[in-house]
Amino acid sequence: YAHRTYENFQVVNFYSLNLWNSETFQYPPTDQNAYSSLIAATYSSIPGLIIMRFIAFAYTYHYLNWFSKTSIIKWHNVPKKRLAIITVLWIGAVAFYLYDYNLGFNILFLLSFLHVFLEFPLNHLTFIGIFQEIKSITGGNKPAAITTKSKKR
C-alpha cells in the first residue's frame, strides 16, 4: 500500500537522497538498476525512511496547526452557506480520490501548490516583522511605542 500511494512523492525522496549522498543515490538514474536502487533506498534505507517521516510530519503538522488556530481563523463564526460550500468541496475532493487516486492527487496537489503560492505575500509580511523584531532586540531601531497624547502643561 505504501509503495502504491507514495509513488507520486517518490521524486521528492529521489532528490533528497541525492542531496544526502550524491555518490550513492544518483538522480536522475542512468539505468534500470540505478532506478531500482533509488526505489529500494526510498522504502528500505534509513535516509529514505527519515525523509518519508519528515514529509509525513510536515503535512500532518501543517494541517493540524490550522485546528490550533481556531480562535484566529474563527471557524465557529463561519456563515452556514460558506461552511456548506467548504463541505461540498471537501466531499468532492474525497470523491476524486475514490474515483481515481492519481486524479485526486493531481487536483489536490494543484490546490496545495496554489495554497503555498498564494501565501507568499503573507510570508513576506511575516519575514519583515521577524527582521524588524530582531533588529529591535539587537539594539537597532526600536519599534514605535503606542502612547497616549500627554496634556500640555
Short mmCIF file of C-alpha atoms in Angstrom, two decimals:
data_model
loop_
_atom_site.label_atom_id
_atom_site.label_comp_id
_atom_site.label_asym_id
_atom_site.label_seq_id
_atom_site.Cartn_x
_atom_site.Cartn_y
_atom_site.Cartn_z
CA TYR A 1 0.00 0.00 0.00
CA ALA A 2 2.82 2.42 0.89
CA HIS A 3 4.57 1.83 -2.43
CA ARG A 4 1.35 2.38 -4.39
CA THR A 5 0.16 5.51 -2.58
CA TYR A 6 3.57 7.11 -2.07
CA GLU A 7 4.52 6.77 -5.73
CA ASN A 8 3.74 10.42 -6.51
CA PHE A 9 6.11 11.56 -3.74
CA GLN A 10 9.00 9.30 -4.76
CA VAL A 11 10.69 12.03 -6.76
CA VAL A 12 10.93 14.15 -3.59
CA ASN A 13 12.79 11.27 -1.96
CA PHE A 14 14.97 10.81 -5.03
CA TYR A 15 16.10 14.44 -4.96
CA SER A 16 16.52 14.39 -1.18
CA LEU A 17 18.50 11.16 -1.20
CA ASN A 18 20.71 12.63 -3.91
CA LEU A 19 21.36 15.68 -1.71
CA TRP A 20 22.06 13.34 1.22
CA ASN A 21 24.67 11.37 -0.69
CA SER A 22 25.06 12.04 -4.41
CA GLU A 23 27.56 9.22 -4.91
CA THR A 24 25.27 6.50 -3.58
CA PHE A 25 21.91 7.95 -4.65
CA GLN A 26 22.36 9.27 -8.18
CA TYR A 27 19.47 11.25 -9.62
CA PRO A 28 18.36 11.14 -12.33
CA PRO A 29 19.03 7.42 -12.59
CA THR A 30 21.11 6.38 -15.57
CA ASP A 31 19.61 2.90 -16.00
CA GLN A 32 17.05 0.48 -14.57
CA ASN A 33 19.47 -0.73 -11.88
CA ALA A 34 20.02 2.83 -10.63
CA TYR A 35 16.25 3.40 -10.61
CA SER A 36 15.68 0.16 -8.68
CA SER A 37 18.38 1.23 -6.23
CA LEU A 38 16.56 4.56 -5.64
CA ILE A 39 13.26 2.74 -5.10
CA ALA A 40 14.87 0.36 -2.61
CA ALA A 41 16.59 3.25 -0.84
CA THR A 42 13.32 5.20 -0.62
CA TYR A 43 11.48 2.42 1.20
CA SER A 44 14.27 0.48 2.93
CA SER A 45 17.20 2.76 3.80
CA ILE A 46 17.47 4.85 6.96
CA PRO A 47 17.79 8.13 4.98
CA GLY A 48 14.78 7.20 2.83
CA LEU A 49 12.63 6.45 5.87
CA ILE A 50 13.77 9.66 7.59
CA ILE A 51 12.74 11.68 4.52
CA MET A 52 9.34 9.97 4.34
CA ARG A 53 8.78 10.57 8.06
CA PHE A 54 9.71 14.23 7.66
CA ILE A 55 7.29 14.68 4.75
CA ALA A 56 4.51 12.98 6.74
CA PHE A 57 5.31 15.15 9.78
CA ALA A 58 5.32 18.37 7.72
CA TYR A 59 1.96 17.64 6.10
CA THR A 60 0.36 16.48 9.36
CA TYR A 61 1.71 19.41 11.34
CA HIS A 62 0.60 21.88 8.70
CA TYR A 63 -2.99 20.66 8.73
CA LEU A 64 -3.25 20.12 12.50
CA ASN A 65 -1.78 23.59 13.03
CA TRP A 66 -4.92 25.06 11.45
CA PHE A 67 -7.01 23.49 14.18
CA SER A 68 -4.82 25.08 16.84
CA LYS A 69 -5.61 28.49 15.35
CA THR A 70 -9.38 28.21 15.67
CA SER A 71 -9.62 31.42 17.67
CA ILE A 72 -7.74 33.26 14.92
CA ILE A 73 -9.50 31.63 11.97
CA LYS A 74 -12.84 31.70 13.81
CA TRP A 75 -14.20 28.50 12.29
CA HIS A 76 -17.10 28.72 14.72
CA ASN A 77 -18.17 32.03 13.11
CA VAL A 78 -18.16 30.82 9.50
CA PRO A 79 -21.51 31.54 7.82
CA LYS A 80 -23.58 28.40 7.20
CA LYS A 81 -23.56 28.97 3.42
CA ARG A 82 -19.75 29.13 3.32
CA LEU A 83 -19.49 26.08 5.60
CA ALA A 84 -21.81 24.17 3.23
CA ILE A 85 -19.64 25.13 0.24
CA ILE A 86 -16.49 24.01 2.07
CA THR A 87 -18.16 20.71 2.99
CA VAL A 88 -19.25 20.08 -0.61
CA LEU A 89 -15.72 20.86 -1.88
CA TRP A 90 -14.22 18.51 0.72
CA ILE A 91 -16.62 15.71 -0.27
CA GLY A 92 -15.73 16.40 -3.92
CA ALA A 93 -12.02 16.07 -3.13
CA VAL A 94 -12.60 12.74 -1.39
CA ALA A 95 -14.74 11.63 -4.35
CA PHE A 96 -11.88 12.38 -6.78
CA TYR A 97 -9.60 10.16 -4.69
CA LEU A 98 -12.20 7.39 -4.59
CA TYR A 99 -12.81 7.62 -8.34
CA ASP A 100 -9.13 7.72 -9.32
CA TYR A 101 -6.36 8.16 -6.78
CA ASN A 102 -3.96 9.79 -9.26
CA LEU A 103 -6.62 12.23 -10.46
CA GLY A 104 -7.44 13.19 -6.87
CA PHE A 105 -3.77 13.52 -6.04
CA ASN A 106 -3.08 15.75 -9.05
CA ILE A 107 -6.07 18.00 -8.45
CA LEU A 108 -5.31 18.43 -4.76
CA PHE A 109 -1.60 18.85 -5.49
CA LEU A 110 -2.52 21.76 -7.74
CA LEU A 111 -4.70 23.24 -4.99
CA SER A 112 -1.98 22.78 -2.36
CA PHE A 113 0.57 24.38 -4.69
CA LEU A 114 -1.77 27.34 -5.15
CA HIS A 115 -2.24 27.47 -1.38
CA VAL A 116 1.51 27.77 -0.82
CA PHE A 117 1.95 30.20 -3.73
CA LEU A 118 -0.86 32.47 -2.56
CA GLU A 119 0.62 32.53 0.97
CA PHE A 120 3.80 34.22 -0.30
CA PRO A 121 2.53 37.77 0.36
CA LEU A 122 1.67 36.77 3.93
CA ASN A 123 5.06 35.09 4.34
CA HIS A 124 6.71 38.27 3.04
CA LEU A 125 4.97 40.34 5.73
CA THR A 126 5.88 37.76 8.36
CA PHE A 127 9.58 37.89 7.43
CA ILE A 128 9.55 41.69 7.51
CA GLY A 129 8.03 41.57 11.01
CA ILE A 130 10.56 38.99 12.19
CA PHE A 131 13.52 41.00 10.90
CA GLN A 132 12.13 44.21 12.45
CA GLU A 133 11.75 42.44 15.80
CA ILE A 134 15.29 41.02 15.60
CA LYS A 135 16.60 44.46 14.75
CA SER A 136 14.82 45.99 17.76
CA ILE A 137 16.09 43.23 20.10
CA THR A 138 19.69 43.59 18.93
CA GLY A 139 19.74 47.34 19.57
CA GLY A 140 18.65 48.63 16.20
CA ASN A 141 15.76 50.99 15.79
CA LYS A 142 13.13 50.41 18.42
CA PRO A 143 9.59 49.92 17.17
CA ALA A 144 7.35 52.90 17.78
CA ALA A 145 5.65 52.56 21.16
CA ILE A 146 1.93 53.17 21.38
CA THR A 147 1.40 56.10 23.70
CA THR A 148 -1.44 58.39 24.56
CA LYS A 149 -1.07 62.08 23.95
CA SER A 150 0.03 63.82 27.07
CA LYS A 151 -1.67 67.04 28.13
CA LYS A 152 0.22 70.27 27.66
CA ARG A 153 1.10 71.93 30.94
#
